Amino acid sequence: MSSRSPIRLSVAMITYNHEEFIEKALDSILMQNTNFDYEVVVGEDCSTDNTRDILIKYKQRYPEKFVLLLNEHNLGMHRNMDLVLKTCRGEYVAFLEGDDYWVSPRKLQKQVDLLDAHPECVLCAHNVSIVQDENISGKSFWCPADMAERLTIEDLLLDNLFPTCSVVIRTDLIRHLPDWINNLPMRDWPIYILALRHGNAIYINEVMGVYVIHRGGVWFGANQDWKELEKRLIPFYKAIYSHLDQKCQMIIDHIVRHKLFALSLGYENTGDMTEARRYAFESLVRHFITIADQRRFGRTGYDIPAIPDYM
């Protein structure tokens, strides 16, 4: 890759204690067959294992391909990603964390070609396999079989339909992210939603990556108790609410009321009536506030999508 050639795409990677996985992730980037130049920007967050040493070896082998950000102290995943994104030079950014990997050598080319052909779309994503501790026999898929080829912000409000390792996004939309995103338990989902204020998403119904669930992963513990996961999502919806239009706010009102009521029933079923009453009251209050808000601003007639059963 010539240093004078424009960088069409940057692969943004954050990694911490991924010694067991990082080589597979890096090799899956290097196998990409593209007709454009790309760079790999890696934020290594002071791992306590051999992750950093492995990255340095890859940098020595491919000096023009890798940009290593070797943090002097642990920044945490949000600040680490901030630094990585500010360093990316490409027109597009593809995300890949150090414990996931890609399985198609044409992944990046297909996504860039689609975004080039559809300037009205802001990001492109695809399906991925979900693997539990590399247990291939127990793998499943992230996206439903009937997912549409074009998706809107309203679709993304219902659920995070795009696994991080599947997304290629226009860089200009994520160069200057609001500080409040760093206070949320997740970062990728609000980024997608904010980007989709400016266009739609393209979905490729093809498995081109693998999302690995393991004990060192960020969401491993949270996935064990649905109530804890739901409680982490409610602040996300409340934080993003004021940054969206009225139709999206109506959808969020609908979702949060549903989640609060589901939490009330969940705690009632476990015999914790204090928490059950608290969430029932919050759900009821939000219901009446929403009705008053609709009447005040005349926000009626919107076609609010149905809440999926798994929510």
mmCIF file with all atom_site columns, C-alpha atoms in Angstrom, residues 1 26-27 30 40 55-68:
data_model
loop_
_atom_site.group_PDB
_atom_site.id
_atom_site.type_symbol
_atom_site.label_atom_id
_atom_site.label_alt_id
_atom_site.label_comp_id
_atom_site.label_asym_id
_atom_site.label_entity_id
_atom_site.label_seq_id
_atom_site.pdbx_PDB_ins_code
_atom_site.Cartn_x
_atom_site.Cartn_y
_atom_site.Cartn_z
_atom_site.occupancy
_atom_site.B_iso_or_equiv
_atom_site.pdbx_formal_charge
_atom_site.auth_seq_id
_atom_site.auth_comp_id
_atom_site.auth_asym_id
_atom_site.auth_atom_id
_atom_site.pdbx_PDB_model_num
ATOM 1  C CA . MET A 1 1  ? 0.000  0.000   0.000  1.00 0.00 ? 1  MET A CA 1
ATOM 2  C CA . LEU A 1 26 ? -6.103 -9.820  12.704 1.00 0.00 ? 26 LEU A CA 1
ATOM 3  C CA . ASP A 1 27 ? -5.744 -12.611 10.141 1.00 0.00 ? 27 ASP A CA 1
ATOM 4  C CA . LEU A 1 30 ? -5.486 -9.287  6.406  1.00 0.00 ? 30 LEU A CA 1
ATOM 5  C CA . VAL A 1 40 ? -6.091 -1.107  10.661 1.00 0.00 ? 40 VAL A CA 1
ATOM 6  C CA . LEU A 1 55 ? 0.082  -6.701  17.923 1.00 0.00 ? 55 LEU A CA 1
ATOM 7  C CA . ILE A 1 56 ? 3.655  -5.438  17.809 1.00 0.00 ? 56 ILE A CA 1
ATOM 8  C CA . LYS A 1 57 ? 4.694  -8.544  15.841 1.00 0.00 ? 57 LYS A CA 1
ATOM 9  C CA . TYR A 1 58 ? 1.930  -7.913  13.288 1.00 0.00 ? 58 TYR A CA 1
ATOM 10 C CA . LYS A 1 59 ? 2.990  -4.273  13.018 1.00 0.00 ? 59 LYS A CA 1
ATOM 11 C CA . GLN A 1 60 ? 6.558  -5.370  12.318 1.00 0.00 ? 60 GLN A CA 1
ATOM 12 C CA . ARG A 1 61 ? 5.351  -7.704  9.577  1.00 0.00 ? 61 ARG A CA 1
ATOM 13 C CA . TYR A 1 62 ? 2.896  -5.215  8.036  1.00 0.00 ? 62 TYR A CA 1
ATOM 14 C CA . PRO A 1 63 ? 4.243  -1.760  8.976  1.00 0.00 ? 63 PRO A CA 1
ATOM 15 C CA . GLU A 1 64 ? 2.175  0.186   6.425  1.00 0.00 ? 64 GLU A CA 1
ATOM 16 C CA . LYS A 1 65 ? -1.078 -1.600  7.254  1.00 0.00 ? 65 LYS A CA 1
ATOM 17 C CA . PHE A 1 66 ? -1.264 -1.208  11.043 1.00 0.00 ? 66 PHE A CA 1
ATOM 18 C CA . VAL A 1 67 ? -1.564 1.885   13.214 1.00 0.00 ? 67 VAL A CA 1
ATOM 19 C CA . LEU A 1 68 ? -1.052 0.848   16.851 1.00 0.00 ? 68 LEU A CA 1
#
